[in-house]
Amino acid sequence: MSERLVVIGFGPVASSLVEGLLPAVRSKELELTVLGAEERAAYNRVLLAEVAIGAAKPEHLGMADEPRLRAAGVDLRLGTAATGVDRARRVVHTADGPVPYDRLVFATGARPVIPSLAGLNFDPHADTELPSGVLALRTLDDALQLQSVLREDGRVLVLGGGILGLEAALAMASAGYRPVLVHHGPAPLGRVVDADGGTLLIRQLEAAGVQVFSGVRATGVQKQDGRFHALATETHGLLHADALLVSTGVRPRTELAEGCGLAVGSGIEVNEQLMADSSGRLFAVGDCAEVAGRRPAGLLAPGWAQAGWLADYLLSHPAPHPSAPAPDLRCLPGPQAQGGEILMLKGQGLELTAAGTVQAGFFDDPAQQVTVYADPASGRYLKIVARHGVPTGFLTLGLPRTGAELALGFERGSALPVDPSLLLRLDAPFEDAQAPAGADDQLCRCSGATYGQVAQAVQAGCSTVQEVGANCRAGTGCGGCKERIEEMLRLPARI
């Protein structure tokens, strides 16, 4: 009898997991049911702002071939939300009836955090129904609503100074619109920038066409004729606009797991084998999973790595017999450890890379090494905080190659050069004379695709970024490598 596996959620991480399980589905060893609350199959949420400004079509965001999955035997139920899990009977409840399982994977992702403002119905454990003109840019419907505002040349307020809010504002500015970024701290990205870096970041955002209001204490939203009209603040009065894009973070969807008695912290608590309990039947991946005490990263690359590992594990470790003891997880290989969260922001001449914290001063701690380079006139800034020669945080602005090198070292825990200023030579004027990338060098951080794989895709006849993505998944994540892929398409690299 084939094993019954149910996956709750059908976003990018779940889609990757399903792809890894397809061989067992085709061979009838696995009965795979996927419950997706949205009517659409998995798509790339990172690129929703591109849809809003008209730079990408909704169909270009697709990350799953629905007809192919159904033909392979996947029971794909779109528009079907799970309403509860009965662990004793091993059943997932839905509005259409119960779905039995032998093993269950939570891939429920995250929902936008809606701030407690007058006029907004805040509920941390449910999808909030927002007033007309207030968007969270988490779904394709959100993107299409924002697109309709922009096409009328509407003014858009972006509430929140995190990476998603900045990316959306820069995308709108790149298309000639007039976004206004509103946030409560002294500078956007307050967790990863210091005072000087924040000042330069604001200057570069405004040069890119984004108006920035810092230190704003928002209190509520005002509506006119049932539609958003203005953001009420204690500090700046009423800020009028045609739409409010709320980008104040995300919160893992954990209510189903919590409702059936699983441990929940910053996400569904799982061990390094992604197991949510000792039975060997319940797992969690992606934005909803707190892996071995580590907060969900909120990034595609770790989620895809988890999905790939879990697919291999599920195929090689059949579901336990009801009377079988829990597996000894100490002898099982765990997923590859992921480095700390690295932020990358690129657009309209602004290039920022950051990780960890750089708030330390030169003399705060004798055991810390603090390196700073600043050239505000050219938009360049570097700060590195290290302990025993290993970076604990860094920030680069206008130094893309230095930032990429530091990001790689931060992920690996590598030591800095004895003289960290040597890193600046990577962005020196003679940078084009550097050795070209090798075939095994990573091009796409999200998927792990290499220069060689992209070159092979180009040589195989791929002529667009979308076709390259379908071939080797490069460019299907955050889009940060899109420009390099386009260069290789114009002049295929000799890798």
GROMACS .gro file of C-alpha atoms in nm, residues 57-487:
model
  431
   57LYS     CA    1   0.335   3.969  -1.628
   58PRO     CA    2   0.161   3.753  -1.365
   59GLU     CA    3   0.224   3.438  -1.567
   60HIS     CA    4   0.599   3.503  -1.551
   61LEU     CA    5   0.593   3.449  -1.174
   62GLY     CA    6   0.471   3.090  -1.190
   63MET     CA    7   0.690   2.833  -1.014
   64ALA     CA    8   0.483   2.520  -1.073
   65ASP     CA    9   0.354   2.345  -1.384
   66GLU     CA   10   0.004   2.257  -1.264
   67PRO     CA   11  -0.095   2.028  -1.557
   68ARG     CA   12   0.235   1.837  -1.533
   69LEU     CA   13   0.193   1.780  -1.158
   70ARG     CA   14  -0.163   1.656  -1.202
   71ALA     CA   15  -0.057   1.429  -1.488
   72ALA     CA   16   0.213   1.280  -1.265
   73GLY     CA   17  -0.051   1.190  -1.008
   74VAL     CA   18  -0.035   1.476  -0.758
   75ASP     CA   19  -0.373   1.546  -0.596
   76LEU     CA   20  -0.343   1.924  -0.617
   77ARG     CA   21  -0.631   2.101  -0.443
   78LEU     CA   22  -0.613   2.474  -0.505
   79GLY     CA   23  -0.850   2.703  -0.321
   80THR     CA   24  -0.871   2.446  -0.041
   81ALA     CA   25  -0.762   2.571   0.300
   82ALA     CA   26  -0.684   2.337   0.587
   83THR     CA   27  -0.900   2.421   0.890
   84GLY     CA   28  -0.758   2.179   1.145
   85VAL     CA   29  -0.537   1.876   1.206
   86ASP     CA   30  -0.642   1.569   1.407
   87ARG     CA   31  -0.315   1.400   1.502
   88ALA     CA   32  -0.484   1.107   1.679
   89ARG     CA   33  -0.682   1.009   1.367
   90ARG     CA   34  -0.414   1.142   1.127
   91VAL     CA   35  -0.659   1.359   0.935
   92VAL     CA   36  -0.645   1.714   0.796
   93HIS     CA   37  -0.982   1.887   0.803
   94THR     CA   38  -1.095   2.111   0.516
   95ALA     CA   39  -1.425   2.269   0.413
   96ASP     CA   40  -1.454   1.992   0.154
   97GLY     CA   41  -1.407   1.713   0.406
   98PRO     CA   42  -1.127   1.524   0.585
   99VAL     CA   43  -0.800   1.431   0.415
  100PRO     CA   44  -0.621   1.133   0.574
  101TYR     CA   45  -0.241   1.119   0.595
  102ASP     CA   46   0.042   0.892   0.701
  103ARG     CA   47   0.282   1.185   0.713
  104LEU     CA   48   0.215   1.557   0.703
  105VAL     CA   49   0.425   1.858   0.605
  106PHE     CA   50   0.339   2.211   0.716
  107ALA     CA   51   0.449   2.454   0.444
  108THR     CA   52   0.210   2.728   0.547
  109GLY     CA   53   0.454   3.017   0.499
  110ALA     CA   54   0.396   3.357   0.658
  111ARG     CA   55   0.136   3.632   0.652
  112PRO     CA   56   0.197   4.008   0.658
  113VAL     CA   57   0.208   4.182   0.994
  114ILE     CA   58  -0.066   4.444   1.008
  115PRO     CA   59   0.013   4.723   1.256
  116SER     CA   60  -0.233   4.820   1.530
  117LEU     CA   61  -0.369   5.136   1.372
  118ALA     CA   62  -0.713   5.286   1.409
  119GLY     CA   63  -0.917   5.180   1.109
  120LEU     CA   64  -0.740   4.847   1.058
  121ASN     CA   65  -0.876   4.519   1.192
  122PHE     CA   66  -0.568   4.364   1.350
  123ASP     CA   67  -0.554   3.988   1.415
  124PRO     CA   68  -0.209   3.826   1.453
  125HIS     CA   69  -0.345   3.477   1.379
  126ALA     CA   70  -0.566   3.539   1.076
  127ASP     CA   71  -0.559   3.708   0.739
  128THR     CA   72  -0.681   4.061   0.804
  129GLU     CA   73  -0.939   4.208   0.569
  130LEU     CA   74  -0.794   4.545   0.474
  131PRO     CA   75  -0.989   4.854   0.364
  132SER     CA   76  -0.996   4.941  -0.003
  133GLY     CA   77  -0.671   5.114  -0.096
  134VAL     CA   78  -0.468   4.944   0.180
  135LEU     CA   79  -0.245   4.664   0.049
  136ALA     CA   80   0.018   4.427   0.185
  137LEU     CA   81   0.172   4.317  -0.151
  138ARG     CA   82   0.173   3.953  -0.048
  139THR     CA   83  -0.045   3.811  -0.327
  140LEU     CA   84  -0.091   3.860  -0.699
  141ASP     CA   85  -0.426   4.023  -0.627
  142ASP     CA   86  -0.241   4.282  -0.415
  143ALA     CA   87   0.000   4.348  -0.700
  144LEU     CA   88  -0.280   4.395  -0.950
  145GLN     CA   89  -0.461   4.636  -0.717
  146LEU     CA   90  -0.143   4.840  -0.675
  147GLN     CA   91  -0.097   4.835  -1.052
  148SER     CA   92  -0.439   4.992  -1.102
  149VAL     CA   93  -0.349   5.276  -0.860
  150LEU     CA   94  -0.017   5.341  -1.033
  151ARG     CA   95  -0.174   5.345  -1.378
  152GLU     CA   96  -0.390   5.635  -1.258
  153ASP     CA   97  -0.069   5.809  -1.148
  154GLY     CA   98  -0.175   5.768  -0.787
  155ARG     CA   99   0.042   5.859  -0.491
  156VAL     CA  100   0.145   5.555  -0.284
  157LEU     CA  101   0.264   5.559   0.076
  158VAL     CA  102   0.486   5.267   0.177
  159LEU     CA  103   0.461   5.207   0.551
  160GLY     CA  104   0.767   5.026   0.686
  161GLY     CA  105   1.142   5.063   0.655
  162GLY     CA  106   1.232   4.697   0.600
  163ILE     CA  107   1.382   4.537   0.293
  164LEU     CA  108   1.045   4.454   0.131
  165GLY     CA  109   0.918   4.811   0.167
  166LEU     CA  110   1.238   4.954   0.020
  167GLU     CA  111   1.232   4.713  -0.274
  168ALA     CA  112   0.872   4.805  -0.352
  169ALA     CA  113   0.944   5.178  -0.327
  170LEU     CA  114   1.252   5.151  -0.551
  171ALA     CA  115   1.058   4.945  -0.806
  172MET     CA  116   0.789   5.214  -0.825
  173ALA     CA  117   1.049   5.489  -0.852
  174SER     CA  118   1.226   5.302  -1.133
  175ALA     CA  119   0.906   5.318  -1.336
  176GLY     CA  120   0.868   5.692  -1.282
  177TYR     CA  121   0.608   5.684  -1.005
  178ARG     CA  122   0.619   5.888  -0.683
  179PRO     CA  123   0.644   5.654  -0.382
  180VAL     CA  124   0.671   5.792  -0.030
  181LEU     CA  125   0.848   5.576   0.230
  182VAL     CA  126   0.719   5.626   0.585
  183HIS     CA  127   0.888   5.458   0.882
  184HIS     CA  128   0.924   5.507   1.255
  185GLY     CA  129   1.303   5.485   1.303
  186PRO     CA  130   1.580   5.735   1.230
  187ALA     CA  131   1.664   5.548   0.907
  188PRO     CA  132   1.525   5.257   0.704
  189LEU     CA  133   1.675   4.915   0.772
  190GLY     CA  134   1.743   5.030   1.125
  191ARG     CA  135   1.848   4.684   1.243
  192VAL     CA  136   2.138   4.659   1.001
  193VAL     CA  137   2.256   5.016   0.942
  194ASP     CA  138   2.440   5.251   1.176
  195ALA     CA  139   2.379   5.627   1.195
  196ASP     CA  140   2.617   5.723   0.913
  197GLY     CA  141   2.511   5.437   0.688
  198GLY     CA  142   2.147   5.526   0.749
  199THR     CA  143   2.205   5.889   0.653
  200LEU     CA  144   2.369   5.784   0.328
  201LEU     CA  145   2.093   5.530   0.260
  202ILE     CA  146   1.824   5.800   0.291
  203ARG     CA  147   2.022   6.027   0.060
  204GLN     CA  148   2.048   5.752  -0.202
  205LEU     CA  149   1.679   5.660  -0.174
  206GLU     CA  150   1.578   6.020  -0.235
  207ALA     CA  151   1.821   6.046  -0.527
  208ALA     CA  152   1.649   5.737  -0.672
  209GLY     CA  153   1.309   5.909  -0.655
  210VAL     CA  154   1.178   5.783  -0.319
  211GLN     CA  155   1.059   6.050  -0.077
  212VAL     CA  156   1.148   5.946   0.280
  213PHE     CA  157   0.975   6.043   0.604
  214SER     CA  158   1.168   5.917   0.909
  215GLY     CA  159   1.066   5.913   1.275
  216VAL     CA  160   0.697   5.887   1.192
  217ARG     CA  161   0.453   5.767   1.461
  218ALA     CA  162   0.148   5.647   1.271
  219THR     CA  163  -0.183   5.625   1.460
  220GLY     CA  164  -0.449   5.530   1.209
  221VAL     CA  165  -0.587   5.534   0.858
  222GLN     CA  166  -0.853   5.775   0.737
  223LYS     CA  167  -1.102   5.674   0.470
  224GLN     CA  168  -1.316   5.870   0.230
  225ASP     CA  169  -1.611   5.702   0.056
  226GLY     CA  170  -1.493   5.373   0.206
  227ARG     CA  171  -1.144   5.400   0.055
  228PHE     CA  172  -0.806   5.490   0.204
  229HIS     CA  173  -0.753   5.864   0.203
  230ALA     CA  174  -0.471   5.946   0.447
  231LEU     CA  175  -0.234   5.808   0.710
  232ALA     CA  176  -0.283   5.981   1.045
  233THR     CA  177   0.036   6.041   1.245
  234GLU     CA  178   0.134   6.206   1.573
  235THR     CA  179   0.449   6.354   1.423
  236HIS     CA  180   0.366   6.456   1.066
  237GLY     CA  181  -0.009   6.520   1.069
  238LEU     CA  182  -0.212   6.366   0.786
  239LEU     CA  183  -0.018   6.213   0.498
  240HIS     CA  184  -0.257   6.202   0.202
  241ALA     CA  185  -0.225   5.941  -0.072
  242ASP     CA  186  -0.426   5.720  -0.304
  243ALA     CA  187  -0.302   5.393  -0.154
  244LEU     CA  188  -0.116   5.265   0.152
  245LEU     CA  189   0.125   4.974   0.105
  246VAL     CA  190   0.181   4.811   0.444
  247SER     CA  191   0.524   4.650   0.467
  248THR     CA  192   0.588   4.606   0.837
  249GLY     CA  193   0.715   4.249   0.835
  250VAL     CA  194   0.569   3.900   0.822
  251ARG     CA  195   0.461   3.647   1.084
  252PRO     CA  196   0.481   3.267   1.036
  253ARG     CA  197   0.147   3.092   0.993
  254THR     CA  198   0.155   2.858   1.292
  255GLU     CA  199  -0.210   2.843   1.406
  256LEU     CA  200  -0.280   2.499   1.252
  257ALA     CA  201   0.026   2.349   1.420
  258GLU     CA  202  -0.050   2.520   1.749
  259GLY     CA  203  -0.412   2.405   1.729
  260CYS     CA  204  -0.309   2.041   1.714
  261GLY     CA  205  -0.068   2.069   2.007
  262LEU     CA  206   0.268   2.120   1.836
  263ALA     CA  207   0.526   2.347   1.996
  264VAL     CA  208   0.538   2.696   1.849
  265GLY     CA  209   0.791   2.972   1.911
  266SER     CA  210   0.901   3.212   1.640
  267GLY     CA  211   0.769   2.941   1.405
  268ILE     CA  212   0.667   2.575   1.424
  269GLU     CA  213   0.946   2.422   1.632
  270VAL     CA  214   1.128   2.147   1.442
  271ASN     CA  215   1.460   1.974   1.493
  272GLU     CA  216   1.744   1.955   1.241
  273GLN     CA  217   1.554   1.679   1.060
  274LEU     CA  218   1.259   1.922   1.024
  275MET     CA  219   1.043   1.700   1.247
  276ALA     CA  220   0.777   1.875   1.454
  277ASP     CA  221   0.729   1.586   1.699
  278SER     CA  222   0.887   1.253   1.792
  279SER     CA  223   0.652   1.039   1.583
  280GLY     CA  224   0.841   1.087   1.258
  281ARG     CA  225   0.516   1.184   1.087
  282LEU     CA  226   0.494   1.564   1.118
  283PHE     CA  227   0.734   1.811   0.949
  284ALA     CA  228   0.756   2.182   0.871
  285VAL     CA  229   0.959   2.375   0.611
  286GLY     CA  230   1.013   2.728   0.492
  287ASP     CA  231   0.887   3.051   0.645
  288CYS     CA  232   0.672   2.872   0.905
  289ALA     CA  233   0.954   2.657   1.049
  290GLU     CA  234   1.181   2.739   1.342
  291VAL     CA  235   1.465   2.494   1.277
  292ALA     CA  236   1.659   2.388   1.587
  293GLY     CA  237   1.587   2.717   1.759
  294ARG     CA  238   1.672   2.938   1.458
  295ARG     CA  239   1.409   3.192   1.354
  296PRO     CA  240   1.263   3.148   1.005
  297ALA     CA  241   1.494   3.331   0.765
  298GLY     CA  242   1.217   3.456   0.538
  299LEU     CA  243   1.436   3.386   0.234
  300LEU     CA  244   1.395   3.150  -0.058
  301ALA     CA  245   1.742   2.993  -0.048
  302PRO     CA  246   1.711   2.834   0.300
  303GLY     CA  247   1.356   2.722   0.223
  304TRP     CA  248   1.461   2.554  -0.099
  305ALA     CA  249   1.752   2.385   0.079
  306GLN     CA  250   1.511   2.250   0.341
  307ALA     CA  251   1.268   2.130   0.074
  308GLY     CA  252   1.541   1.946  -0.116
  309TRP     CA  253   1.670   1.776   0.197
  310LEU     CA  254   1.324   1.681   0.320
  311ALA     CA  255   1.224   1.529  -0.016
  312ASP     CA  256   1.531   1.303  -0.002
  313TYR     CA  257   1.459   1.213   0.359
  314LEU     CA  258   1.093   1.129   0.299
  315LEU     CA  259   1.179   0.909   0.001
  316SER     CA  260   1.452   0.720   0.187
  317HIS     CA  261   1.274   0.685   0.524
  318PRO     CA  262   0.925   0.533   0.495
  319ALA     CA  263   0.655   0.635   0.740
  320PRO     CA  264   0.698   0.453   1.073
  321HIS     CA  265   0.465   0.172   1.175
  322PRO     CA  266   0.220   0.288   1.444
  323SER     CA  267   0.397   0.076   1.704
  324ALA     CA  268   0.751   0.158   1.591
  325PRO     CA  269   0.971   0.360   1.830
  326ALA     CA  270   1.074   0.712   1.739
  327PRO     CA  271   1.386   0.722   1.518
  328ASP     CA  272   1.724   0.803   1.666
  329LEU     CA  273   1.779   1.140   1.502
  330ARG     CA  274   2.138   1.160   1.621
  331CYS     CA  275   2.251   0.922   1.345
  332LEU     CA  276   2.064   1.099   1.066
  333PRO     CA  277   2.235   1.361   0.849
  334GLY     CA  278   2.072   1.700   0.902
  335PRO     CA  279   2.017   1.975   0.647
  336GLN     CA  280   2.314   2.189   0.566
  337ALA     CA  281   2.349   2.470   0.814
  338GLN     CA  282   2.252   2.806   0.678
  339GLY     CA  283   2.445   3.121   0.747
  340GLY     CA  284   2.294   3.427   0.915
  341GLU     CA  285   2.040   3.637   0.731
  342ILE     CA  286   2.198   3.853   0.462
  343LEU     CA  287   2.009   4.149   0.316
  344MET     CA  288   2.070   4.263  -0.038
  345LEU     CA  289   1.907   4.570  -0.192
  346LYS     CA  290   1.963   4.676  -0.550
  347GLY     CA  291   1.784   4.928  -0.768
  348GLN     CA  292   1.804   5.276  -0.916
  349GLY     CA  293   2.179   5.300  -0.861
  350LEU     CA  294   2.152   5.187  -0.498
  351GLU     CA  295   2.340   4.873  -0.396
  352LEU     CA  296   2.338   4.765  -0.032
  353THR     CA  297   2.451   4.442   0.133
  354ALA     CA  298   2.431   4.386   0.508
  355ALA     CA  299   2.424   4.117   0.774
  356GLY     CA  300   2.444   4.096   1.150
  357THR     CA  301   2.474   4.422   1.341
  358VAL     CA  302   2.711   4.714   1.288
  359GLN     CA  303   2.600   4.940   1.573
  360ALA     CA  304   2.927   4.898   1.766
  361GLY     CA  305   3.156   5.198   1.806
  362PHE     CA  306   3.533   5.191   1.767
  363PHE     CA  307   3.604   5.158   2.140
  364ASP     CA  308   3.291   4.985   2.273
  365ASP     CA  309   3.458   4.648   2.321
  366PRO     CA  310   3.836   4.583   2.311
  367ALA     CA  311   3.771   4.235   2.171
  368GLN     CA  312   3.589   4.376   1.868
  369GLN     CA  313   3.752   4.496   1.550
  370VAL     CA  314   3.565   4.783   1.379
  371THR     CA  315   3.655   4.893   1.025
  372VAL     CA  316   3.493   5.191   0.852
  373TYR     CA  317   3.541   5.343   0.507
  374ALA     CA  318   3.323   5.634   0.396
  375ASP     CA  319   3.306   5.836   0.074
  376PRO     CA  320   2.960   5.998   0.083
  377ALA     CA  321   3.022   6.204  -0.230
  378SER     CA  322   3.047   5.887  -0.439
  379GLY     CA  323   2.782   5.700  -0.239
  380ARG     CA  324   3.026   5.448  -0.094
  381TYR     CA  325   3.028   5.322   0.262
  382LEU     CA  326   3.172   5.018   0.439
  383LYS     CA  327   3.152   4.911   0.801
  384ILE     CA  328   3.268   4.576   0.938
  385VAL     CA  329   3.240   4.458   1.298
  386ALA     CA  330   3.445   4.148   1.372
  387ARG     CA  331   3.546   3.935   1.668
  388HIS     CA  332   3.870   3.735   1.654
  389GLY     CA  333   3.896   3.833   1.289
  390VAL     CA  334   3.557   3.685   1.192
  391PRO     CA  335   3.278   3.929   1.089
  392THR     CA  336   2.975   3.946   1.319
  393GLY     CA  337   2.818   4.217   1.107
  394PHE     CA  338   2.886   4.430   0.801
  395LEU     CA  339   2.727   4.697   0.583
  396THR     CA  340   2.825   4.805   0.233
  397LEU     CA  341   2.672   5.078   0.019
  398GLY     CA  342   2.789   5.133  -0.338
  399LEU     CA  343   3.046   4.853  -0.309
  400PRO     CA  344   2.876   4.554  -0.475
  401ARG     CA  345   3.178   4.327  -0.514
  402THR     CA  346   3.307   4.400  -0.167
  403GLY     CA  347   2.959   4.326  -0.034
  404ALA     CA  348   2.938   3.998  -0.225
  405GLU     CA  349   3.274   3.886  -0.086
  406LEU     CA  350   3.174   3.977   0.269
  407ALA     CA  351   2.840   3.797   0.230
  408LEU     CA  352   3.016   3.479   0.121
  409GLY     CA  353   3.261   3.503   0.411
  410PHE     CA  354   2.983   3.577   0.659
  411GLU     CA  355   2.790   3.267   0.552
  412ARG     CA  356   3.100   3.050   0.586
  413GLY     CA  357   3.233   3.213   0.903
  414SER     CA  358   3.559   3.297   0.724
  415ALA     CA  359   3.820   3.527   0.873
  416LEU     CA  360   3.882   3.872   0.727
  417PRO     CA  361   4.211   3.965   0.560
  418VAL     CA  362   4.468   4.092   0.808
  419ASP     CA  363   4.411   4.432   0.648
  420PRO     CA  364   4.034   4.450   0.576
  421SER     CA  365   4.084   4.756   0.355
  422LEU     CA  366   4.219   4.518   0.090
  423LEU     CA  367   3.856   4.419   0.023
  424LEU     CA  368   3.794   4.764  -0.125
  425ARG     CA  369   4.020   4.676  -0.417
  426LEU     CA  370   3.738   4.450  -0.544
  427ASP     CA  371   3.546   4.767  -0.638
  428ALA     CA  372   3.847   4.962  -0.761
  429PRO     CA  373   3.835   5.128  -1.107
  430PHE     CA  374   4.032   4.843  -1.260
  431GLU     CA  375   3.772   4.587  -1.147
  432ASP     CA  376   3.698   4.480  -1.505
  433ALA     CA  377   4.048   4.341  -1.526
  434GLN     CA  378   3.967   4.081  -1.260
  435ALA     CA  379   3.958   3.713  -1.348
  436PRO     CA  380   3.622   3.606  -1.492
  437ALA     CA  381   3.392   3.384  -1.290
  438GLY     CA  382   3.452   3.010  -1.309
  439ALA     CA  383   3.199   2.745  -1.403
  440ASP     CA  384   3.157   2.636  -1.041
  441ASP     CA  385   3.119   2.989  -0.901
  442GLN     CA  386   2.771   3.060  -0.771
  443LEU     CA  387   2.565   3.306  -0.975
  444CYS     CA  388   2.223   3.273  -0.808
  445ARG     CA  389   2.228   3.280  -0.429
  446CYS     CA  390   1.864   3.173  -0.399
  447SER     CA  391   1.881   2.855  -0.606
  448GLY     CA  392   2.256   2.789  -0.587
  449ALA     CA  393   2.282   2.782  -0.968
  450THR     CA  394   2.635   2.835  -1.098
  451TYR     CA  395   2.776   3.034  -1.388
  452GLY     CA  396   2.841   2.706  -1.564
  453GLN     CA  397   2.479   2.594  -1.534
  454VAL     CA  398   2.354   2.925  -1.673
  455ALA     CA  399   2.606   2.909  -1.957
  456GLN     CA  400   2.484   2.557  -2.041
  457ALA     CA  401   2.124   2.681  -2.041
  458VAL     CA  402   2.218   2.959  -2.283
  459GLN     CA  403   2.406   2.716  -2.506
  460ALA     CA  404   2.099   2.488  -2.501
  461GLY     CA  405   1.894   2.765  -2.661
  462CYS     CA  406   1.747   2.962  -2.371
  463SER     CA  407   1.695   3.321  -2.482
  464THR     CA  408   1.518   3.486  -2.185
  465VAL     CA  409   1.568   3.504  -1.809
  466GLN     CA  410   1.243   3.306  -1.768
  467GLU     CA  411   1.370   3.026  -1.993
  468VAL     CA  412   1.701   3.014  -1.804
  469GLY     CA  413   1.504   2.993  -1.479
  470ALA     CA  414   1.297   2.704  -1.609
  471ASN     CA  415   1.618   2.527  -1.712
  472CYS     CA  416   1.830   2.567  -1.395
  473ARG     CA  417   1.622   2.788  -1.156
  474ALA     CA  418   1.868   3.079  -1.176
  475GLY     CA  419   1.687   3.411  -1.147
  476THR     CA  420   1.369   3.259  -1.004
  477GLY     CA  421   1.427   3.390  -0.652
  478CYS     CA  422   1.492   3.748  -0.546
  479GLY     CA  423   1.595   3.860  -0.895
  480GLY     CA  424   1.933   3.993  -0.782
  481CYS     CA  425   2.117   3.793  -1.050
  482LYS     CA  426   1.879   3.890  -1.332
  483GLU     CA  427   2.114   4.156  -1.469
  484ARG     CA  428   2.408   3.913  -1.490
  485ILE     CA  429   2.191   3.650  -1.662
  486GLU     CA  430   2.082   3.912  -1.916
  487GLU     CA  431   2.449   3.991  -1.983
   0.00000   0.00000   0.00000
